[in-house]
Coordinates of C-alpha atoms and ligand atoms in Angstrom, one line a residue:
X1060 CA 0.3 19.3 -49.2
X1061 CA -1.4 22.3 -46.9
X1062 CA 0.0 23.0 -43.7
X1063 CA -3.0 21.5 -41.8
X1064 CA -2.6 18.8 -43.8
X1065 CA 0.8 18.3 -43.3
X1066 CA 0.7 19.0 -39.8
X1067 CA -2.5 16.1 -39.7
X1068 CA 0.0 13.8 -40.9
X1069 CA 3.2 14.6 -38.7
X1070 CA 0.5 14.1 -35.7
X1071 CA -0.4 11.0 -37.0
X1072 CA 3.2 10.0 -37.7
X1073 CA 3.9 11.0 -34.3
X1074 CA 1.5 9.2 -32.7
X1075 CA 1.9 6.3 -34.5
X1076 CA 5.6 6.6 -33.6
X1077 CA 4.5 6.7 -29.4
X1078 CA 1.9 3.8 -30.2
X1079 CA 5.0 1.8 -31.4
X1080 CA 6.8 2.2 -28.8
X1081 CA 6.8 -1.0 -26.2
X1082 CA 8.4 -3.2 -23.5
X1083 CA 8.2 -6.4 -23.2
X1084 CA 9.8 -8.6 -19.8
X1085 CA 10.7 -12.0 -19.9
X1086 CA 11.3 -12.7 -16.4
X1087 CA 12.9 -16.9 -16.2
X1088 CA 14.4 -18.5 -13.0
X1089 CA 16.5 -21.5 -14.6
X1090 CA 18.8 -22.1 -11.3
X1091 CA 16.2 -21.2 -8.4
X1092 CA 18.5 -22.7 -6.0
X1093 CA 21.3 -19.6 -7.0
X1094 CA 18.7 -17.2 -6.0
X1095 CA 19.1 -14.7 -8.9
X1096 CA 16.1 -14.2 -11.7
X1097 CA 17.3 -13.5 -15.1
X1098 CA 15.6 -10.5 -16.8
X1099 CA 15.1 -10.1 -20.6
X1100 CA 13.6 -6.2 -21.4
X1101 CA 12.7 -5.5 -24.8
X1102 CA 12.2 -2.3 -26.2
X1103 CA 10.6 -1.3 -29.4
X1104 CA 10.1 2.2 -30.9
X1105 CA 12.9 4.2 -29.6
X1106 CA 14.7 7.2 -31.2
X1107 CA 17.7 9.0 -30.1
X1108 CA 21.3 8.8 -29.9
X1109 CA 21.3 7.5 -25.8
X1110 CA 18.4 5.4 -23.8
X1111 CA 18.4 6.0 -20.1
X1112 CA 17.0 3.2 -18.2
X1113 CA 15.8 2.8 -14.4
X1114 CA 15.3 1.1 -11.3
X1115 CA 13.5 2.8 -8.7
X1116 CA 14.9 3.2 -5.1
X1117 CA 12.0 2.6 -3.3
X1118 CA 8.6 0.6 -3.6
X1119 CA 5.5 2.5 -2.7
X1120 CA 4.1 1.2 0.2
X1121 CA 7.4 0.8 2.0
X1122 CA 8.6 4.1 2.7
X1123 CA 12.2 3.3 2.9
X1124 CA 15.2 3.4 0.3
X1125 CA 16.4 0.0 -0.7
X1126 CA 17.8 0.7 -3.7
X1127 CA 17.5 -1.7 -5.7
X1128 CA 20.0 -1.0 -8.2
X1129 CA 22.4 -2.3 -6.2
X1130 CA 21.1 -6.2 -6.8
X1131 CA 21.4 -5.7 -10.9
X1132 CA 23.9 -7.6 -12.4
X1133 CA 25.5 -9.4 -15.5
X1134 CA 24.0 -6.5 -17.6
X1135 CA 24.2 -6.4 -20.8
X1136 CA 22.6 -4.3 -24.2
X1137 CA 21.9 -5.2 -28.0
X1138 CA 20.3 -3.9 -31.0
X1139 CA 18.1 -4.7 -32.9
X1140 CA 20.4 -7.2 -34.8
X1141 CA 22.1 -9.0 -32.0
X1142 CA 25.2 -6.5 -31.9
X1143 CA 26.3 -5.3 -28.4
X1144 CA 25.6 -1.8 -27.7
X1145 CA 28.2 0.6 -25.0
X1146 CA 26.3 1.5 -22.0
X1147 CA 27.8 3.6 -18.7
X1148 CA 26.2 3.6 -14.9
X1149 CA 24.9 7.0 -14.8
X1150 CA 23.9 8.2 -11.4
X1151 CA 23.0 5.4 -8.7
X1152 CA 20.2 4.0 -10.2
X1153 CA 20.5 4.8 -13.8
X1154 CA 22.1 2.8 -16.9
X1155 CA 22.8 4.9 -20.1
X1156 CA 23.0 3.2 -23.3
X1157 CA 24.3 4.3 -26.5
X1158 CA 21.9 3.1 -28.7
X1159 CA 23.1 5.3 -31.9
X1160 CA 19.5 5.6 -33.0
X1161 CA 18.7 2.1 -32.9
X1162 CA 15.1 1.6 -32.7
X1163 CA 15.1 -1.9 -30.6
X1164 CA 16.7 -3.0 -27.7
X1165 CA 17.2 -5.9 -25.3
X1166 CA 18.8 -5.2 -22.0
X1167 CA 19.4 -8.3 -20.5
X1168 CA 20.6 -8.6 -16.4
X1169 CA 20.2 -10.9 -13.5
X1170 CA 18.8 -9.7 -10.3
X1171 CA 20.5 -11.1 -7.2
X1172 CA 17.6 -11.7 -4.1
X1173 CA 18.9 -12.4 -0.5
X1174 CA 15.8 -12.8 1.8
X1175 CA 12.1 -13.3 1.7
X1176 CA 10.7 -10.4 2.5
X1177 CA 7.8 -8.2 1.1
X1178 CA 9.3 -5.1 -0.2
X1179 CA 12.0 -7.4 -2.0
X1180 CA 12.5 -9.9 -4.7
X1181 CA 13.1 -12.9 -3.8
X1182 CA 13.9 -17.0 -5.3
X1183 CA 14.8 -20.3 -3.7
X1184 CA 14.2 -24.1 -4.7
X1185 CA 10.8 -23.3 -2.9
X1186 CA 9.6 -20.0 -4.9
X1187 CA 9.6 -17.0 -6.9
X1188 CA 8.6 -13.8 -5.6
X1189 CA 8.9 -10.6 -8.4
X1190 CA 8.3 -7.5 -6.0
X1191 CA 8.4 -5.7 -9.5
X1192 CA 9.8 -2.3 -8.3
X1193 CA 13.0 -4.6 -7.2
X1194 CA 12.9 -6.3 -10.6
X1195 CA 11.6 -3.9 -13.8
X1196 CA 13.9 -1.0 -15.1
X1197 CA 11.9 1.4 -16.9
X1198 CA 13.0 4.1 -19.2
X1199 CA 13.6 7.5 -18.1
X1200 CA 10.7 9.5 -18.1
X1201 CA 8.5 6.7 -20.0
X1202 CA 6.2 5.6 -16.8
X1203 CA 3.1 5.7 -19.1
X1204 CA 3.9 3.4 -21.7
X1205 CA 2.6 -0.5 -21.7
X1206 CA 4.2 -2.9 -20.3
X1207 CA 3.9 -6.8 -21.1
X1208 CA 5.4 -9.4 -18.8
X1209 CA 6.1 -13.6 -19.9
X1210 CA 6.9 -15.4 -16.7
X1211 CA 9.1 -18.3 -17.4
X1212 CA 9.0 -20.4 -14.2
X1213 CA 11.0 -23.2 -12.8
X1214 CA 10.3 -26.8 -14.8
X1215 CA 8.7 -27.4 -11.5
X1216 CA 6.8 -25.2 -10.9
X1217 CA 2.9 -24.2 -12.5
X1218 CA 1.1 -21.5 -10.7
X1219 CA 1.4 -17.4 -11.0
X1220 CA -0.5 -15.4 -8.3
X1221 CA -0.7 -11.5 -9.5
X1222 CA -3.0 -8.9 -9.7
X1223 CA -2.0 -8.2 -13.3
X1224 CA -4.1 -8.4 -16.2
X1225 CA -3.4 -12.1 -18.3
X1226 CA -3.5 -12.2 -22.2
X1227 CA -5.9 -14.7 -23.5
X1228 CA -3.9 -17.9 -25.1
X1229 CA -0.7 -16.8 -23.8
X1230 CA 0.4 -18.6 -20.7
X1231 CA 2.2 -17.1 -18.4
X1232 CA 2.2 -13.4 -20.1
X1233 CA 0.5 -10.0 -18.2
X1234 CA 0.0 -6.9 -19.4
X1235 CA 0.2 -3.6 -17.1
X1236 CA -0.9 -0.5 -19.0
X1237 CA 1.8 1.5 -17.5
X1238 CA 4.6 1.7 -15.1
X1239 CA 2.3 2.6 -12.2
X1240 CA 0.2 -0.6 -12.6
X1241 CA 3.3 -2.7 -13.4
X1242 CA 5.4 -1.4 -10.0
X1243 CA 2.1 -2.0 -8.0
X1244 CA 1.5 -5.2 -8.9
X1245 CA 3.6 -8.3 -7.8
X1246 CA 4.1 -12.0 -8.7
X1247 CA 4.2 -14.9 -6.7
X1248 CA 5.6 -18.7 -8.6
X1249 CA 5.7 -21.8 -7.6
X1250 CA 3.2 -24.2 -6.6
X1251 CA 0.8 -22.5 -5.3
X1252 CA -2.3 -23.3 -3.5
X1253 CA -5.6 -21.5 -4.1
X1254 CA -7.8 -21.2 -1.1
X1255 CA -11.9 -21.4 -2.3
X1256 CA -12.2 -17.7 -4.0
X1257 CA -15.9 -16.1 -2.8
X1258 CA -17.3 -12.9 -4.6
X1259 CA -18.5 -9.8 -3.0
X1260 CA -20.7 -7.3 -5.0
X1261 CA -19.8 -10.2 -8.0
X1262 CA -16.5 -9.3 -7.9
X1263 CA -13.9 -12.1 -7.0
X1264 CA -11.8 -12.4 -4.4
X1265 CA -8.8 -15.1 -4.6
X1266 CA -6.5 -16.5 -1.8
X1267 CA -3.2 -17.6 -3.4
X1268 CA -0.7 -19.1 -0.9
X1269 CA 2.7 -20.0 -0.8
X1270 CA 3.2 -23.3 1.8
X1271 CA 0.0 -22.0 3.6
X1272 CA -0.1 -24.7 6.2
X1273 CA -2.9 -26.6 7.7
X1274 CA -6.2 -24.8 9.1
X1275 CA -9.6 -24.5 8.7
X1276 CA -9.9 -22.9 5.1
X1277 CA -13.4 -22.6 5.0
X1278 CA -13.5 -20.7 7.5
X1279 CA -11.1 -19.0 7.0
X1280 CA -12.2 -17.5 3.5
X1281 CA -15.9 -16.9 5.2
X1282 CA -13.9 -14.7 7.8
X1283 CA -12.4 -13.1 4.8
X1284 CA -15.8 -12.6 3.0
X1285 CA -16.7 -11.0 6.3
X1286 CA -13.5 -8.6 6.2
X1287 CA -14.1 -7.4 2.8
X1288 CA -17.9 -6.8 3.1
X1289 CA -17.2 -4.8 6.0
X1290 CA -14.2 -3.1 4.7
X1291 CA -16.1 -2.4 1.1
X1292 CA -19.2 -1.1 3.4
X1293 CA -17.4 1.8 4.8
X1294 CA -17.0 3.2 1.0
X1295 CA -20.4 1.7 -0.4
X1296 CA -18.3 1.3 -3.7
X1297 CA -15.6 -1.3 -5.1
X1298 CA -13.3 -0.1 -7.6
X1299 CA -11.6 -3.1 -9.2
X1300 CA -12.5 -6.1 -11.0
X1301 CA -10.5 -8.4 -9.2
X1302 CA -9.1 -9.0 -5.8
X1303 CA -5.9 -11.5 -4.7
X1304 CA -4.5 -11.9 -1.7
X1305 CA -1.1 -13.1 -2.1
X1306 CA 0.6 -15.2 0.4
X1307 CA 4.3 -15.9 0.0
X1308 CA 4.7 -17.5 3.1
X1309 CA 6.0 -17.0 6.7
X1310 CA 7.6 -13.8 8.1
X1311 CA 6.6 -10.4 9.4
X1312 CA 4.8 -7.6 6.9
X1313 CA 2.9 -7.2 4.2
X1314 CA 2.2 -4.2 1.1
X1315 CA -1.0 -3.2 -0.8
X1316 CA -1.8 -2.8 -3.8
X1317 CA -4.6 -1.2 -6.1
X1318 CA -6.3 -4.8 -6.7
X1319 CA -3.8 -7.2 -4.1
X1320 CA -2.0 -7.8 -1.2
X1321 CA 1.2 -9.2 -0.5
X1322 CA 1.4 -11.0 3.0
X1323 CA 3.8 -12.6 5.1
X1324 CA 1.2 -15.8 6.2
X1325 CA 1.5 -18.8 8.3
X1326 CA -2.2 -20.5 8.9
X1327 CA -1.1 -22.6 11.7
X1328 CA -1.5 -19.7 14.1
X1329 CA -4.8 -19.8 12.8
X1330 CA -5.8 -22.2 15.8
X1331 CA -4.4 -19.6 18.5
X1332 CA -7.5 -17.2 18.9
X1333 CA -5.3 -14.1 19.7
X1334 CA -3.0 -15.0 16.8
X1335 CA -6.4 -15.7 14.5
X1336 CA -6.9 -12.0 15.2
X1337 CA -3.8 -10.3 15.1
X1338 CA -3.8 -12.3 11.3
X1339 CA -7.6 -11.2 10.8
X1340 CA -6.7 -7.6 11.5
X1341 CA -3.5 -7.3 9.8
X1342 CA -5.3 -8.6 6.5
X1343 CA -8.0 -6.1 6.9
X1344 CA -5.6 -3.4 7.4
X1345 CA -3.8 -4.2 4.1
X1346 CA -7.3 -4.8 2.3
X1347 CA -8.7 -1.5 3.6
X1348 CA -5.6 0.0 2.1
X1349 CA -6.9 0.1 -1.4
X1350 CA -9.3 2.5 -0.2
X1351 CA -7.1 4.5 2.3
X1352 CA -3.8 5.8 0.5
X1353 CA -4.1 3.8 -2.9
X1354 CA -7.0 5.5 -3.7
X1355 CA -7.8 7.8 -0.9
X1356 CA -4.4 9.5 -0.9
X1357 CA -1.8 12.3 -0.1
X1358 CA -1.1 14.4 -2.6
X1359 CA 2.3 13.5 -2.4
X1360 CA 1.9 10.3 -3.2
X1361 CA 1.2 9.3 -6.6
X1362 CA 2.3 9.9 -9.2
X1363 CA 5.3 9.0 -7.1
X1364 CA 8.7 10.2 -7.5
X1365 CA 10.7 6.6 -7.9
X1366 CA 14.3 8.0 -8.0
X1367 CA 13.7 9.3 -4.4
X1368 CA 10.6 8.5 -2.0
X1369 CA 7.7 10.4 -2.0
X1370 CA 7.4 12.3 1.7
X1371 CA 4.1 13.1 3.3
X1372 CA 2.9 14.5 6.6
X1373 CA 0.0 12.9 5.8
X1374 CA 1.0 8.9 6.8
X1375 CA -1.0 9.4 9.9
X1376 CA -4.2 9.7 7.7
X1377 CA -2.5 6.6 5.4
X1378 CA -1.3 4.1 8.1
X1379 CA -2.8 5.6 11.7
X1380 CA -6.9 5.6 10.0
X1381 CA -6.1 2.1 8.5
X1382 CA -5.3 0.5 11.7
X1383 CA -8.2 2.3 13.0
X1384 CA -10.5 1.1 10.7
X1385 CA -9.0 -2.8 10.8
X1386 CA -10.1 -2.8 14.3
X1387 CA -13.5 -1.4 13.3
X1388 CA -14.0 -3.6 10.4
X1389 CA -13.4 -6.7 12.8
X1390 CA -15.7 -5.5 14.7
X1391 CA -18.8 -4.5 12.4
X1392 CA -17.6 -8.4 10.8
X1393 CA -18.8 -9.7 14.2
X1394 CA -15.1 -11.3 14.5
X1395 CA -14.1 -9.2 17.2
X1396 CA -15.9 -8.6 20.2
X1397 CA -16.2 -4.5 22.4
X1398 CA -13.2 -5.9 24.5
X1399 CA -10.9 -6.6 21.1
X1400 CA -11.6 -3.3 20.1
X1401 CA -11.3 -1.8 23.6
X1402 CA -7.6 -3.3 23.9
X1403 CA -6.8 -2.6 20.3
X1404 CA -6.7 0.8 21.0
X1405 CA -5.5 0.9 24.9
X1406 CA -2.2 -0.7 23.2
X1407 CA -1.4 2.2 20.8
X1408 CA -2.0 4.5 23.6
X1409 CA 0.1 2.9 25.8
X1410 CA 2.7 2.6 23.2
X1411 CA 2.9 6.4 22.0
X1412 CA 2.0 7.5 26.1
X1413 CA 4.7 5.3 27.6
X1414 CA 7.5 6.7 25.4
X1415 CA 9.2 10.2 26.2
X1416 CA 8.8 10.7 22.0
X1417 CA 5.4 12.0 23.1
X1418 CA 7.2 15.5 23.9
X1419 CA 9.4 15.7 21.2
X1420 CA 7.8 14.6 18.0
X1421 CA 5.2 15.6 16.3
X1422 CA 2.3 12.7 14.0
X1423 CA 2.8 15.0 10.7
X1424 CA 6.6 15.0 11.7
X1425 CA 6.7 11.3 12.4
X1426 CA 5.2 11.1 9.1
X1427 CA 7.7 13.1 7.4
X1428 CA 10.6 11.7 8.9
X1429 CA 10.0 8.3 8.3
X1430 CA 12.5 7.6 5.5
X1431 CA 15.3 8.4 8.3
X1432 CA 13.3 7.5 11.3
X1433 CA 12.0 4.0 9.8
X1434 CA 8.1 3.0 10.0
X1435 CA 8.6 2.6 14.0
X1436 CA 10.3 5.6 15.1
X1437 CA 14.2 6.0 15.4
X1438 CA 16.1 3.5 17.7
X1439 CA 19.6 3.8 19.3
X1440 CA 18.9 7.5 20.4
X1441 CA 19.7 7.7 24.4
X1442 CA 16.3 9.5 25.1
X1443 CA 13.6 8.2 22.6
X1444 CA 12.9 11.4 21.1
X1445 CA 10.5 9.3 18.0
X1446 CA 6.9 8.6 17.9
X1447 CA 5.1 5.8 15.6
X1448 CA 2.0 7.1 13.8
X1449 CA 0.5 3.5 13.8
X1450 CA 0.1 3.9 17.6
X1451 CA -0.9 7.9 17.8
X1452 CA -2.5 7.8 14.6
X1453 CA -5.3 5.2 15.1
X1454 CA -5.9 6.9 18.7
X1455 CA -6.1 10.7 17.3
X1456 CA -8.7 9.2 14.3
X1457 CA -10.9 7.5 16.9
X1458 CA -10.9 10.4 18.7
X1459 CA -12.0 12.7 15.5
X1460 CA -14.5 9.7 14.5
X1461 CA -16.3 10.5 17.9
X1462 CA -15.7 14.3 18.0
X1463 CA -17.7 14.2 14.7
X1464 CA -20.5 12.2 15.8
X1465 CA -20.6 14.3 19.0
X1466 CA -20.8 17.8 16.8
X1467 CA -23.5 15.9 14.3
X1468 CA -25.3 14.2 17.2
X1469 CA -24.7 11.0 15.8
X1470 CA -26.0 11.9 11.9
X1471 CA -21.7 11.5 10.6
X1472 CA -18.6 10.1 11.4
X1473 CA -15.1 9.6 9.8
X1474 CA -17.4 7.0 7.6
X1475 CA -18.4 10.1 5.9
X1476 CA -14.8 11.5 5.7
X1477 CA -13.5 8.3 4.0
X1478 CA -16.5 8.6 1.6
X1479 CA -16.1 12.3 0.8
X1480 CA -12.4 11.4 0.5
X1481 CA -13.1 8.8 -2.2
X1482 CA -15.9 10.7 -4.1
X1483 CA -13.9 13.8 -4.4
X1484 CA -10.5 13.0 -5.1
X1485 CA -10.4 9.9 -6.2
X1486 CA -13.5 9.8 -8.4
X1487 CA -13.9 13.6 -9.3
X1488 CA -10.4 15.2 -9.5
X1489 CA -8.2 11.9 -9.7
X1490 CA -5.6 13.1 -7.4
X1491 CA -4.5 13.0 -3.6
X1492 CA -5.6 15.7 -1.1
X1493 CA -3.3 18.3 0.6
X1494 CA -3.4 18.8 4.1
X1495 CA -5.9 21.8 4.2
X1496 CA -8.1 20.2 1.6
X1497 CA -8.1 17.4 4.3
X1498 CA -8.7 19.1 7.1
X1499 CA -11.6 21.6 5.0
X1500 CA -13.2 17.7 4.5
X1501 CA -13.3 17.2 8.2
X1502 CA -14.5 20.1 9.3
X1503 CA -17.3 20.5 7.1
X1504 CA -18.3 17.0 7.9
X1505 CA -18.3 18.1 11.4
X1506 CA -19.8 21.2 10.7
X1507 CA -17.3 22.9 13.0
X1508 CA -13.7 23.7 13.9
X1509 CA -11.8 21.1 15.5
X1510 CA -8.3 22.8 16.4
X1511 CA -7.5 20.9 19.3
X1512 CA -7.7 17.7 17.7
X1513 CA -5.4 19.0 14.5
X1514 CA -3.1 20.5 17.1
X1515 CA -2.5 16.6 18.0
X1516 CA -1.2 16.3 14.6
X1517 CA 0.8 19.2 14.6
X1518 CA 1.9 19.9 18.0
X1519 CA 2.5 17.5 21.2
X1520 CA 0.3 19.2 22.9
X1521 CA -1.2 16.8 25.4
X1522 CA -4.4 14.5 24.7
X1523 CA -7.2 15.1 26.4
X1524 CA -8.8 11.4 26.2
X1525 CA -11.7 12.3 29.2
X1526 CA -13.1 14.9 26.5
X1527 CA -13.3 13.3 23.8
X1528 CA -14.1 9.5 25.2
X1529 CA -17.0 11.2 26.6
X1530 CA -18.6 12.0 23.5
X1531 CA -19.1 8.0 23.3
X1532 CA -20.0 7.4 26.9
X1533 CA -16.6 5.9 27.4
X1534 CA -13.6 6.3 29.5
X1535 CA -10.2 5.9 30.7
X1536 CA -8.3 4.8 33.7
X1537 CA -4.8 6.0 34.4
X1538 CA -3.9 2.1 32.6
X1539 CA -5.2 3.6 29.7
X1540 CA -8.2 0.4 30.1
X1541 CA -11.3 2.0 28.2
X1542 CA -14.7 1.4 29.8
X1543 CA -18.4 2.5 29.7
X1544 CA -19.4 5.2 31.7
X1545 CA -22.1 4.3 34.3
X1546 CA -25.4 6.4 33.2
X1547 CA -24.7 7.8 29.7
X1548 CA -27.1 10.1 28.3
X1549 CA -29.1 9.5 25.0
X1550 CA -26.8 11.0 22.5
X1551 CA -23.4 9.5 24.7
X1552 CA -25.3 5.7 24.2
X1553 CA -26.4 6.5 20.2
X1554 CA -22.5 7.4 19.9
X1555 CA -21.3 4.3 21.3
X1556 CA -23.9 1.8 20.2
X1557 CA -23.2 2.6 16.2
X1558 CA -19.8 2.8 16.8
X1559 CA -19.7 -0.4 17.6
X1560 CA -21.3 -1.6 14.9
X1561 CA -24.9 -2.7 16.8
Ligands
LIG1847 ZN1 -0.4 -0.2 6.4

């Protein structure tokens, strides 16, 4: 045998080795009523004297620790031939097993769920909800392997809702390509009810529901056609194959996803029309999220660091531009009227104006410190030294979305940010943006330097709403109530008229 050729073949070898290698999930739910789901991992095409397996502490999209290590229980290791293997806790959220070189495992462990809630697992007589970051360990330093996933559910029970790919002729079973895919897409079981789907650009769009309640579906799903042609518009392009919004039924909250949503939903506010909008603009805001920070990202986050949060100064662009662009896309859906999207933003200002975090904080530190501030801002301090980039954040984008159209007379907007966002980092260089690549996007879109709005980001200094209001023929009383200007000029009625969508 030649070198090369024994080389070729220890290549080959190897690879075939890595090929081998596999995990497969059964996920089953015998006892919903006990609230645990009973987990079955099976590995294939390991090597080495010790496996190290993990949970993550966090699930993207929720930028707090939950650690959900601590909800593992019952676990257990065999080989390949049934015989019990000895495994240690190693570090908070790591198992070690001594696998002596066996090539096959199964781990098998319960995971305990307390509440419904998004970001968490969760099972009752009612349903079955896999958050999968909550529920999957994966091992060390293997993110990028396939994953396949059998649901067993209850006797009772026949519907899955997931984003996840299915296997033809195997009920029940989804594959993930990797870790990534897997953490980012959950499950919903029980029985379920699927709302008509509708297809935008011939790509489907489902609405799976947990105990949805009783509305007006149809019209419903049209206002959600309306969402997602709006929402799509803004990036003229629409990355997946499929789309499912997942409704697991009452509470506060929801997470997004490459290809789905998870929401807290109860239809029967549906009939309120404040409550139809605060639900039509919270579901845009999570759709629009597939664009703005699972594809359009932060460097920082992905490939993300699972054993201890990702942190960004950059949330403001993640969380403050999508609820800047829910309002908009409400409004360009002809859902929302000029006054909506007038008080929309009057009640962030108030909220970040009114509070006495204004002088302390900083939007890129607010950003930062959410994984000890929390998503709102920090409670319990005697002076509320916090702010919350979902009130300063939609505010400071509006007010770059109309210093751009000022500076371009109209030609761009933060449209053509998104867009340049998407095309360039997502599409070209498959990776997030840092903060000057951002800010080099923005200013070349304006075609000028816009300081004073990036000291808003990172500095306190004080808004100057007059200026920058201005630019779209609006303005501000000291309520913070946004009106039109009297005699706008031209370019000041351009401004405002295709911001508004007319
Ligand atoms: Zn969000």
């Amino acid at each position: 045998m030649t070198k090369i050729k024994y080389l070729t073949t220890l290549c080959l070898l190897l690879t075939l080795a890595a090929a081998a290698q596999s995990v497969t999930f059964t996920v089953s739910m015998e006892n919903p009523a006990a609230h645990y789901f009973r987990v079955v991992m099976q590995c294939r095409g390991l090597t080495g004297k010790t496996q190290d397996l993990k949970m993550p502490v966090w699930t993207p999209g929720y930028y707090q620790r939950l650690d959900f290590a601590h909800h593992v229980d019952s676990f257990s290791v065999t080989d390949g031939k049934a015989r019990p293997l000895a495994w240690e806790k190693n570090g908070d959220n790591t198992w070690r097993v001594h696998s002596n070189g066996a090539a096959a495992l199964t781990i098998s462990y319960i995971i305990k769920t307390k509440r419904p809630f998004v970001a968490t697992p969760y099972l009752d007589e009612t349903r079955g909800y896999i958050s999968p970051a909550g529920v999957f360990l994966h091992p060390a330093d293997k993110l990028q392997q396939p994953v396949q996933v059998v649901v067993k559910p209850f006797a009772a029970w026949k519907n899955v809702a997931t984003g996840l790919d299915t296997v033809a002729g195997k009920p029940y079973t989804y594959t993930a390509p990797n870790y990534d895919v897997l953490y980012d897409s959950p499950l919903l079981i029980g029985n379920l009810e699927e709302l008509p789907a509708f297809t935008v650009s011939g790509i489907p769009h489902r609405f799976i529901a947990y105990n949805p309640g009783d509305f007006d579906k149809a019209k419903f799903m049209n206002d959600l056609k309306k969402i997602v042609e709006a929402g799509s518009a803004i990036i003229g392009h629409i990355p997946y194959r499929q789309y499912v919004f997942i409704a697991i039924g009452p509470g506060a909250g929801g997470i997004e996803h490459a290809n789905s949503t998870t929401i807290s939903f109860n239809g029967s506010g549906l009939s309120s029309p404040k409550e139809r909008l605060r639900l039509l603009n919270f579901i845009a805001h999570e759709y629009f999220h597939h664009y703005n920070v699972k594809r359009i990202r932060p460097i920082e986050l992905g490939p993300f660091d699972y054993d201890h949060g990702s942190k960004t100064k950059m949330l403001w662009v993640s969380e403050g531009l999508t609820v800047y662009y829910e309002y908009l896309i409400l409004r360009r859906a002809g859902i929302s009227t000029e006054e909506d999207l007038f008080s929309n933003i009057r009640s962030n200002t108030m909220a970040f104006e009114t509070k006495t975090g204004k002088l302390y904080q900083t939007l890129a530190e607010a950003s930062y410190e959410t994984w000890r501030d929390g998503p709102f801002g920090r409670t319990g301090d005697s002076v509320v030294k916090t702010i919350s980039y979902y009130d300063k954040g939609p505010v400071v984008g509006m007010l770059f979305d109309f210093a751009i159209r000022h500076a371009t007379k109209n030609q761009r907007s933060l449209d053509d940010v998104m867009r340049q966002l998407y095309r360039e980092f997502y599409q070209q260089k498959q990776r997030g943006f840092t903060e000057q690549e951002l800010r080099t996007v923005i200013e070349n879109t304006a075609g000028t330097k816009l300081d004073e709005l990036f000291d808003y980001i990172y500095t306190t200094k004080e808004i100057n709403y007059q200026k920058y209001l201005g630019y779209a023929g609006l303005t501000m009383d000291a309520d913070f109530k946004i009106t039109r200007m009297q005699n706008p000029d031209a370019l000041q009625a351009s401004i405002l008229e295709s911001w508004l969508g007319e």
